Short mmCIF file of C-alpha atoms in Angstrom, two decimals:
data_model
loop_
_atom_site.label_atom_id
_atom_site.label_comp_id
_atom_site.label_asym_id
_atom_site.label_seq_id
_atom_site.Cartn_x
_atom_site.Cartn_y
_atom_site.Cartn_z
CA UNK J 154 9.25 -11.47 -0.34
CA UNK J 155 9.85 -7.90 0.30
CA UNK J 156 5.87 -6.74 -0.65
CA UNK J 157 4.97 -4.50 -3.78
CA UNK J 158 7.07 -1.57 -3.53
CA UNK J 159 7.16 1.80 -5.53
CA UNK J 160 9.61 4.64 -6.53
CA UNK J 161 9.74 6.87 -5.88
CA UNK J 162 7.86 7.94 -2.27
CA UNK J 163 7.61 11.40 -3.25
CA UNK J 164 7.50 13.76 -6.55
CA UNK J 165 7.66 17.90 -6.42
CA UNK J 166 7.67 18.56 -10.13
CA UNK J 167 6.90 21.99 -12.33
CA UNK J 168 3.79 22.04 -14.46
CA UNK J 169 4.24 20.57 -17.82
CA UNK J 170 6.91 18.40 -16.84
CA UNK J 171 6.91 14.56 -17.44
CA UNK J 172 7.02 12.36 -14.29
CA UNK J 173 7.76 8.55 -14.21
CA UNK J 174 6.64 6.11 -11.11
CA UNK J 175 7.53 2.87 -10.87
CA UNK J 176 6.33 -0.25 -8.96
CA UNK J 177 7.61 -3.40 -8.20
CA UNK J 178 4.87 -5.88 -7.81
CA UNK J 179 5.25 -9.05 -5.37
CA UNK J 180 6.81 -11.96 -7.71
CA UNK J 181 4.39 -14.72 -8.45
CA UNK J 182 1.46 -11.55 -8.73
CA UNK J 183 0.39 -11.93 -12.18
CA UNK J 184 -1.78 -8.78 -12.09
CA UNK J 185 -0.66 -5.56 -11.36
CA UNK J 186 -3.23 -2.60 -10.95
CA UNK J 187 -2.53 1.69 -11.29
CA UNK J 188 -4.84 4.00 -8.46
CA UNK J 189 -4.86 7.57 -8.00
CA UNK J 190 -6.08 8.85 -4.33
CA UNK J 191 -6.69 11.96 -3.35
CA UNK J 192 -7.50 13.09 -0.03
CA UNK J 193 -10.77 11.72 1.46
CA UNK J 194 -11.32 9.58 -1.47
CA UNK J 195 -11.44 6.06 -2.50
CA UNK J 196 -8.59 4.47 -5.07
CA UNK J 197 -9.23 5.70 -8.15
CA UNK J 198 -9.08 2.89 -11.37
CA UNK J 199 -6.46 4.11 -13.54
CA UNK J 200 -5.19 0.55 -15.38
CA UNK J 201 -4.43 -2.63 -14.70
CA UNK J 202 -2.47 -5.37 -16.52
CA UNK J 203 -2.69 -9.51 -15.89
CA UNK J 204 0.91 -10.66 -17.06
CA UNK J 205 2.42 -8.02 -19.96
CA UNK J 206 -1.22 -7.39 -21.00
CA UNK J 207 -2.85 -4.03 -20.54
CA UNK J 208 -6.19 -5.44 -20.00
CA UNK J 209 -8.52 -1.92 -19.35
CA UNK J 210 -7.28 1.95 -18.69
CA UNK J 211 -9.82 4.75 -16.84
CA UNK J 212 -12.57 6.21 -19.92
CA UNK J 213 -11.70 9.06 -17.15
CA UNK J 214 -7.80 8.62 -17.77
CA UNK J 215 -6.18 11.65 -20.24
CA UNK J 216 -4.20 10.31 -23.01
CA UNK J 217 -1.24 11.94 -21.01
CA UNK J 218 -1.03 8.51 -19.01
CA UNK J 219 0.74 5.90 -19.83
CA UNK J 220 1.58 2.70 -18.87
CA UNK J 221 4.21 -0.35 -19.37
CA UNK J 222 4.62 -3.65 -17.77
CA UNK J 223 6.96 -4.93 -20.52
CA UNK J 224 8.09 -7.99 -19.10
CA UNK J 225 5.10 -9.00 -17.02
CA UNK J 226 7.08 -8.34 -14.03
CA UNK J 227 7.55 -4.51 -12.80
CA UNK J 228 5.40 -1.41 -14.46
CA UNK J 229 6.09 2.23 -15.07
CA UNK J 230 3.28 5.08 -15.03
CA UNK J 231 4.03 8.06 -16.94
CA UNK J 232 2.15 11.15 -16.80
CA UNK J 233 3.56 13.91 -19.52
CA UNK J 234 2.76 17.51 -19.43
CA UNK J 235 1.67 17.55 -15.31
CA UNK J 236 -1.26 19.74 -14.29
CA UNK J 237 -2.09 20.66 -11.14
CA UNK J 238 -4.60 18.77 -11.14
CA UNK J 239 -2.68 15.51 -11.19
CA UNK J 240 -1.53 15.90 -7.79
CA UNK J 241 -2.69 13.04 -6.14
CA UNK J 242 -1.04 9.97 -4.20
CA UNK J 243 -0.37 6.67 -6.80
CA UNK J 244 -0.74 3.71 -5.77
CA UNK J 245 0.32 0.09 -7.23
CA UNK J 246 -1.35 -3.06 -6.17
CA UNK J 247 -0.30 -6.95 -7.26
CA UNK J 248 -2.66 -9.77 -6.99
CA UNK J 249 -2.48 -13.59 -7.50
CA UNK J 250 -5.76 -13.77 -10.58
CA UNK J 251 -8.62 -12.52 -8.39
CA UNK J 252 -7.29 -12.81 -5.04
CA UNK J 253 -6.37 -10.32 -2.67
CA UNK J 254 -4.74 -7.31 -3.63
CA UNK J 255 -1.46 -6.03 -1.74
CA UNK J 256 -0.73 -2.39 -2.40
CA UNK J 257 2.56 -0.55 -2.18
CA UNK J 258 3.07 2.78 0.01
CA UNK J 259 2.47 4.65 -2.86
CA UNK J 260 3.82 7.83 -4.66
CA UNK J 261 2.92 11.10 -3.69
CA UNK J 262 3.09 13.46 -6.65
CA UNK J 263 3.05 17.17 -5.97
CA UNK J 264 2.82 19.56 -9.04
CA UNK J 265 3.22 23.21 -8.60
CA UNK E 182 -19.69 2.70 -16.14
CA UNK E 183 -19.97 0.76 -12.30
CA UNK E 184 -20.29 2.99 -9.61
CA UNK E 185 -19.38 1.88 -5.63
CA UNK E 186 -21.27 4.10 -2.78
CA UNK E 187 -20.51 4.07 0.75
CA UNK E 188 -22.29 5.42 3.19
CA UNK E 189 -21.98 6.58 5.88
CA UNK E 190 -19.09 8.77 4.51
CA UNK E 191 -17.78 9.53 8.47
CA UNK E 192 -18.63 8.32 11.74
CA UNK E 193 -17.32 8.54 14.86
CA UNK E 194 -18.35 6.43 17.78
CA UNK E 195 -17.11 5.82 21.77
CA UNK E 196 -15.23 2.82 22.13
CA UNK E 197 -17.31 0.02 23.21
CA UNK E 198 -20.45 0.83 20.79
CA UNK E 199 -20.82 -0.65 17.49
CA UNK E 200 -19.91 0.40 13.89
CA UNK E 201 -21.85 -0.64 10.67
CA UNK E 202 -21.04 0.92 7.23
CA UNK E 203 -22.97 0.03 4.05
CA UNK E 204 -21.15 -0.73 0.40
CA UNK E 205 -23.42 -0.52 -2.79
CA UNK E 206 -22.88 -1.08 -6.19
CA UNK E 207 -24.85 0.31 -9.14
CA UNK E 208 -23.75 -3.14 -10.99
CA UNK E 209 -24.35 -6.96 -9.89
CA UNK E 210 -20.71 -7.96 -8.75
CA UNK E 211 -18.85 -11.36 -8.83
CA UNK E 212 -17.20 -10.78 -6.11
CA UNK E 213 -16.64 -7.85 -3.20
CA UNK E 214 -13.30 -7.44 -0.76
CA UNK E 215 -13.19 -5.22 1.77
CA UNK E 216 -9.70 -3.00 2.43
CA UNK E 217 -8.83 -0.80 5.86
CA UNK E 218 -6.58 2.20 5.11
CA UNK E 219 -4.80 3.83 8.41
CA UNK E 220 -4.54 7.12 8.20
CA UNK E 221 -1.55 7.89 6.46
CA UNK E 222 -1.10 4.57 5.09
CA UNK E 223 -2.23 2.15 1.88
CA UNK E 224 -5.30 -0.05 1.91
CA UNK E 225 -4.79 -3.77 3.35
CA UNK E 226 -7.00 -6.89 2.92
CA UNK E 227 -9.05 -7.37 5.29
CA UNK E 228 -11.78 -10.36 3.37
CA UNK E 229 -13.21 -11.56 0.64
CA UNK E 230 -16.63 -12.42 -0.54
CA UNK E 231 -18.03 -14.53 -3.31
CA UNK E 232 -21.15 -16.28 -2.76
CA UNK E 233 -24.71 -14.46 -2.66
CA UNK E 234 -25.87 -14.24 1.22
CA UNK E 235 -22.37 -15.23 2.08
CA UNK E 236 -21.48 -13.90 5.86
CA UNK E 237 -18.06 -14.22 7.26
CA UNK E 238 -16.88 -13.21 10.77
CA UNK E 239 -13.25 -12.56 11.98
CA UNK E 240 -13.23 -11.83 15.60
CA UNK E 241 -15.18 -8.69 16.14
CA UNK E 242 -16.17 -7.93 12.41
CA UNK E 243 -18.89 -9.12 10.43
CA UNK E 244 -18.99 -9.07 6.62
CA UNK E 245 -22.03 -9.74 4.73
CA UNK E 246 -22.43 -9.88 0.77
CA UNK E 247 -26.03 -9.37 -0.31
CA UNK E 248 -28.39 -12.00 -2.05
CA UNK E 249 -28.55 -9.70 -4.85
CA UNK E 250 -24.71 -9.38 -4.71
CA UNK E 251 -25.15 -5.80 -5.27
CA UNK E 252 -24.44 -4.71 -1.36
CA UNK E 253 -22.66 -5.84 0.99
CA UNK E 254 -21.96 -4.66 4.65
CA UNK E 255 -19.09 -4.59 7.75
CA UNK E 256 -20.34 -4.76 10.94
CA UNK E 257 -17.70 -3.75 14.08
CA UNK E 258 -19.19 -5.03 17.33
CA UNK E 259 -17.42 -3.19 20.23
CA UNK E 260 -15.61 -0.43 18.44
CA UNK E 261 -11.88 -0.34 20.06
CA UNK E 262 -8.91 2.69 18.96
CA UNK E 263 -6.86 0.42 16.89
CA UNK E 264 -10.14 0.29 14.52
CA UNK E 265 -9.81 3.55 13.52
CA UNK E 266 -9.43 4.03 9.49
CA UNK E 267 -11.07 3.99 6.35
CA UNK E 268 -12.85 1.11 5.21
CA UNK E 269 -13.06 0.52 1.65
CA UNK E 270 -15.11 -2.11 -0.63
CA UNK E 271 -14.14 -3.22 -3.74
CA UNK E 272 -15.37 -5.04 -6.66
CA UNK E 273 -15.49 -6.57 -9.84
CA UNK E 274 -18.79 -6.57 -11.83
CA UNK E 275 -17.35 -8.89 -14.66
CA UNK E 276 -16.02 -12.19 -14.85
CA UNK E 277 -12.41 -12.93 -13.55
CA UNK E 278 -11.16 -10.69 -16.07
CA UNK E 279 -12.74 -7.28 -14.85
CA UNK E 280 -10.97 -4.78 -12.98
CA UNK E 281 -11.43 -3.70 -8.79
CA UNK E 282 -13.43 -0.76 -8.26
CA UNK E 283 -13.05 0.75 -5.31
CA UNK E 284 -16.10 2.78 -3.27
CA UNK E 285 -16.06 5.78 -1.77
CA UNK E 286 -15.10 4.61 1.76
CA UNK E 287 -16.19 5.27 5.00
CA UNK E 288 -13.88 6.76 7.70
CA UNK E 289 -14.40 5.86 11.67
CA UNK E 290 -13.19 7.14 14.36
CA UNK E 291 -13.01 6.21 17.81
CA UNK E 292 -12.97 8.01 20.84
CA UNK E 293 -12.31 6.74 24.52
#
């Protein structure tokens, strides 16, 4: 078990572009949860799934996010039209139900 | 919506003296974790608390969930370097279906 891992580690993109991050949860994790963190702040809720499932997404969360977990196993987070203001590091966590949560290194997305 | 407050936000003590920072919740919750984050890196597990008054000790640090399970604190008895970090709570304020908020962390640091 190589962990919950992510991909990319780091994202310069132009305003208004689309960006896609993915994460690879640890197998047997049947939950997989979206954060946004910016510096000197807690994890942010974006989403989180249990199995395929989207089970809640952020009130706070534009309708430019978007995410899949199509075959209960790895999940993509899309953000369309990037504003500077979605520079922020994203980080994936798995879990096993309510257990302890293991989180990836994250994706650092830089929009300029 | 469920709102997680730390406090304090910073502190920074001599090694040797103790280290106590406070998690509340605006929202009764079922259950509360609590996550260090290395500066630099993601958040790791550090425990896990369910039961109302519960108190659980791993070798210098103290957890303690609240009888109200609205608070909980993390108590650090002779602060050492490799403590240094952010501490984070978490919780859910649902059943086992709800999602992990995260507070707003407090960050230590530890001088010689």
């Amino acid at each position: 078990d190589t962990g919950v891992s992510q991909d990319p580690r780091h994202k310069i993109t132009k305003r208004g572009q689309n960006v896609t991050f993915r994460c690879d949860p640890i197998s047997e994790h049947n939950r997989l949860y979206w954060y946004r963190q910016t510096l000197g702040q807690g994890p942010e809720f974006l989403t989180y799934f249990q199995n395929e499932a989207q089970l809640e997404k952020s009130r706070l969360l534009s309708d430019r996010f978007s995410a899949e977990r199509p075959k209960g196993s790895f999940s993509t987070l899309e953000i369309q039209r990037t504003e500077q203001g979605d520079s922020a590091m994203y980080l994936c966590a798995s879990s096993l139900q309510t257990e302890e949560a293991f989180f990836g290194q994250g994706t650092r997305l830089t929009v300029v | 919506g469920q709102q997680v407050m730390q406090i304090p936000q910073y502190q920074h003590v001599q090694e040797g003296e103790d280290f106590t920072t406070y998690c509340n919740s605006s929202t009764t919750l079922s259950n509360i974790q609590w996550y260090k984050q290395r500066p630099g890196g993601h958040p790791v597990f550090l425990i896990q608390l369910v039961k109302s008054g519960e108190v659980k000790k791993q070798k210098r640090l103290t957890f303690q969930f609240g009888e109200a399970k609205k608070n909980s604190s993390l108590h650090i008895t002779a602060t050492q370097t490799t403590d240094v970090g952010t501490y984070f709570c978490a919780g859910r304020d649902g059943g086992t279906a709800s999602k992990l908020t995260f507070g707003t962390g407090t960050r230590l640091q530890v001088t010689l």
